[in-house]
PDB file of C-alpha atoms in Angstrom:
ATOM      1  CA  UNK Y   1     -37.916 -37.763  17.767  1.00 82.00           C
ATOM      2  CA  UNK Y   2     -35.277 -36.791  20.328  1.00 94.00           C
ATOM      3  CA  UNK Y   3     -31.779 -38.227  20.602  1.00 93.00           C
ATOM      4  CA  UNK Y   4     -32.768 -40.810  23.235  1.00 92.00           C
ATOM      5  CA  UNK Y   5     -35.539 -42.197  21.045  1.00 93.00           C
ATOM      6  CA  UNK Y   6     -33.203 -42.310  18.052  1.00 95.00           C
ATOM      7  CA  UNK Y   7     -30.636 -44.315  20.036  1.00 93.00           C
ATOM      8  CA  UNK Y   8     -33.369 -46.625  21.320  1.00 93.00           C
ATOM      9  CA  UNK Y   9     -34.551 -47.257  17.769  1.00 93.00           C
ATOM     10  CA  UNK Y  10     -31.047 -47.673  16.372  1.00 93.00           C
ATOM     11  CA  UNK Y  11     -29.855 -50.091  19.046  1.00 92.00           C
ATOM     12  CA  UNK Y  12     -33.204 -51.681  19.918  1.00 93.00           C
ATOM     13  CA  UNK Y  13     -32.783 -50.987  23.627  1.00 93.00           C
ATOM     14  CA  UNK Y  14     -34.918 -49.684  26.468  1.00 94.00           C
ATOM     15  CA  UNK Y  15     -34.219 -46.165  27.799  1.00 94.00           C
ATOM     16  CA  UNK Y  16     -32.452 -47.581  30.872  1.00 95.00           C
ATOM     17  CA  UNK Y  17     -30.173 -49.744  28.741  1.00 96.00           C
ATOM     18  CA  UNK Y  18     -29.369 -46.794  26.461  1.00 95.00           C
ATOM     19  CA  UNK Y  19     -28.227 -44.872  29.556  1.00 96.00           C
ATOM     20  CA  UNK Y  20     -26.065 -47.829  30.621  1.00 96.00           C
ATOM     21  CA  UNK Y  21     -24.520 -48.094  27.151  1.00 96.00           C
ATOM     22  CA  UNK Y  22     -23.723 -44.373  27.133  1.00 97.00           C
ATOM     23  CA  UNK Y  23     -22.221 -44.737  30.613  1.00 97.00           C
ATOM     24  CA  UNK Y  24     -19.989 -47.561  29.350  1.00 97.00           C
ATOM     25  CA  UNK Y  25     -18.786 -45.399  26.452  1.00 96.00           C
ATOM     26  CA  UNK Y  26     -18.104 -42.521  28.854  1.00 97.00           C
ATOM     27  CA  UNK Y  27     -16.160 -44.672  31.336  1.00 97.00           C
ATOM     28  CA  UNK Y  28     -14.097 -46.220  28.553  1.00 96.00           C
ATOM     29  CA  UNK Y  29     -13.260 -42.843  27.054  1.00 95.00           C
ATOM     30  CA  UNK Y  30     -12.260 -41.357  30.397  1.00 96.00           C
ATOM     31  CA  UNK Y  31     -10.098 -44.376  31.203  1.00 95.00           C
ATOM     32  CA  UNK Y  32      -8.211 -44.037  27.924  1.00 93.00           C
ATOM     33  CA  UNK Y  33      -7.855 -40.307  28.536  1.00 91.00           C
ATOM     34  CA  UNK Y  34      -6.528 -40.774  32.064  1.00 92.00           C
ATOM     35  CA  UNK Y  35      -4.060 -43.497  31.034  1.00 88.00           C
ATOM     36  CA  UNK Y  36      -2.319 -41.465  28.334  1.00 86.00           C
ATOM     37  CA  UNK Y  37      -0.528 -38.817  30.401  1.00 84.00           C
ATOM     38  CA  UNK Y  38       0.909 -41.125  33.128  1.00 86.00           C
ATOM     39  CA  UNK Y  39       1.943 -43.653  30.500  1.00 85.00           C
ATOM     40  CA  UNK Y  40       3.809 -41.026  28.486  1.00 83.00           C
ATOM     41  CA  UNK Y  41       5.420 -39.598  31.622  1.00 82.00           C
ATOM     42  CA  UNK Y  42       6.632 -43.067  32.551  1.00 84.00           C
ATOM     43  CA  UNK Y  43       8.035 -43.798  29.089  1.00 82.00           C
ATOM     44  CA  UNK Y  44       9.376 -40.328  28.244  1.00 82.00           C
ATOM     45  CA  UNK Y  45      10.824 -37.994  30.830  1.00 76.00           C
ATOM     46  CA  UNK Y  46      10.555 -35.104  28.417  1.00 70.00           C
ATOM     47  CA  UNK Y  47       8.037 -32.295  28.343  1.00 76.00           C
ATOM     48  CA  UNK Y  48       7.411 -32.802  24.643  1.00 80.00           C
ATOM     49  CA  UNK Y  49       6.336 -36.221  23.402  1.00 80.00           C
ATOM     50  CA  UNK Y  50       7.989 -37.416  20.162  1.00 84.00           C
ATOM     51  CA  UNK Y  51       5.701 -37.578  17.141  1.00 87.00           C
ATOM     52  CA  UNK Y  52       6.417 -41.264  16.568  1.00 88.00           C
ATOM     53  CA  UNK Y  53       5.241 -42.028  20.121  1.00 85.00           C
ATOM     54  CA  UNK Y  54       1.932 -40.297  19.499  1.00 84.00           C
ATOM     55  CA  UNK Y  55       1.441 -42.226  16.267  1.00 90.00           C
ATOM     56  CA  UNK Y  56       2.204 -45.538  17.998  1.00 87.00           C
ATOM     57  CA  UNK Y  57      -0.169 -44.586  20.817  1.00 88.00           C
ATOM     58  CA  UNK Y  58      -3.044 -43.934  18.417  1.00 88.00           C
ATOM     59  CA  UNK Y  59      -2.440 -47.209  16.594  1.00 89.00           C
ATOM     60  CA  UNK Y  60      -2.282 -49.231  19.818  1.00 89.00           C
ATOM     61  CA  UNK Y  61      -5.181 -47.487  21.525  1.00 91.00           C
ATOM     62  CA  UNK Y  62      -7.735 -49.157  19.225  1.00 88.00           C
ATOM     63  CA  UNK Y  63      -7.350 -52.668  20.679  1.00 90.00           C
ATOM     64  CA  UNK Y  64      -6.936 -51.300  24.211  1.00 92.00           C
ATOM     65  CA  UNK Y  65     -10.116 -49.225  23.858  1.00 94.00           C
ATOM     66  CA  UNK Y  66     -12.047 -52.247  22.618  1.00 94.00           C
ATOM     67  CA  UNK Y  67     -10.879 -54.432  25.498  1.00 95.00           C
ATOM     68  CA  UNK Y  68     -11.842 -51.694  27.961  1.00 96.00           C
ATOM     69  CA  UNK Y  69     -15.226 -51.388  26.257  1.00 96.00           C
ATOM     70  CA  UNK Y  70     -15.876 -55.081  26.843  1.00 96.00           C
ATOM     71  CA  UNK Y  71     -14.594 -54.793  30.423  1.00 97.00           C
ATOM     72  CA  UNK Y  72     -16.894 -51.899  31.315  1.00 97.00           C
ATOM     73  CA  UNK Y  73     -19.715 -53.516  29.364  1.00 96.00           C
ATOM     74  CA  UNK Y  74     -19.393 -56.583  31.583  1.00 97.00           C
ATOM     75  CA  UNK Y  75     -19.318 -54.460  34.745  1.00 97.00           C
ATOM     76  CA  UNK Y  76     -22.515 -52.647  33.746  1.00 97.00           C
ATOM     77  CA  UNK Y  77     -24.251 -55.819  32.543  1.00 96.00           C
ATOM     78  CA  UNK Y  78     -24.113 -54.942  28.845  1.00 95.00           C
ATOM     79  CA  UNK Y  79     -21.429 -57.389  27.730  1.00 96.00           C
ATOM     80  CA  UNK Y  80     -23.505 -59.032  24.975  1.00 95.00           C
ATOM     81  CA  UNK Y  81     -24.447 -55.664  23.473  1.00 95.00           C
ATOM     82  CA  UNK Y  82     -20.804 -54.614  23.328  1.00 95.00           C
ATOM     83  CA  UNK Y  83     -19.632 -58.009  22.101  1.00 95.00           C
ATOM     84  CA  UNK Y  84     -22.026 -57.678  19.140  1.00 94.00           C
ATOM     85  CA  UNK Y  85     -20.952 -54.047  18.729  1.00 92.00           C
ATOM     86  CA  UNK Y  86     -17.285 -55.120  18.571  1.00 92.00           C
ATOM     87  CA  UNK Y  87     -17.997 -57.856  16.033  1.00 91.00           C
ATOM     88  CA  UNK Y  88     -19.810 -55.400  13.753  1.00 89.00           C
ATOM     89  CA  UNK Y  89     -17.047 -52.817  14.185  1.00 86.00           C
ATOM     90  CA  UNK Y  90     -14.215 -55.195  13.314  1.00 86.00           C
ATOM     91  CA  UNK Y  91     -16.168 -56.718  10.421  1.00 86.00           C
ATOM     92  CA  UNK Y  92     -16.532 -53.239   8.929  1.00 84.00           C
ATOM     93  CA  UNK Y  93     -12.917 -52.364   9.700  1.00 81.00           C
ATOM     94  CA  UNK Y  94     -11.470 -55.490   8.098  1.00 81.00           C
ATOM     95  CA  UNK Y  95     -13.810 -55.299   5.107  1.00 83.00           C
ATOM     96  CA  UNK Y  96     -11.911 -52.166   4.072  1.00 80.00           C
ATOM     97  CA  UNK Y  97      -8.761 -54.245   3.600  1.00 77.00           C
ATOM     98  CA  UNK Y  98     -10.391 -57.071   1.658  1.00 76.00           C
ATOM     99  CA  UNK Y  99      -9.723 -57.043  -2.042  1.00 66.00           C
ATOM    100  CA  UNK Y 100     -12.808 -56.662  -4.121  1.00 63.00           C
ATOM    101  CA  UNK Y 101     -13.011 -59.074  -7.021  1.00 59.00           C
ATOM    102  CA  UNK Y 102     -14.893 -58.270 -10.169  1.00 61.00           C
ATOM    103  CA  UNK Y 103     -17.046 -61.022 -11.524  1.00 59.00           C
ATOM    104  CA  UNK Y 104     -16.218 -61.918 -15.106  1.00 54.00           C
ATOM    105  CA  UNK Y 105     -18.972 -61.606 -17.615  1.00 52.00           C
TER     106      UNK Y 105
END
């Protein structure tokens, strides 16, 4: 089973839709990559970026990346796939922070 067949099976998509989904991920990643340098140049006129700015960037990039993922998903006609993808992602992310309760015996 090659990588395309594994993605088809995992996501339940046709080969064409798998290509579109991968294209959406690629466009989103490149957009985030291309936004970082001009944004930092605008905010900091220094050659070296402060460590705190990098930390803030990585914390804030998560919601920005997810919005861009939905945006590109809509452009390429895969909005519902990415909407479900986002819901699963955030459910898993927030389940980390939930307190686990032990049932009393």
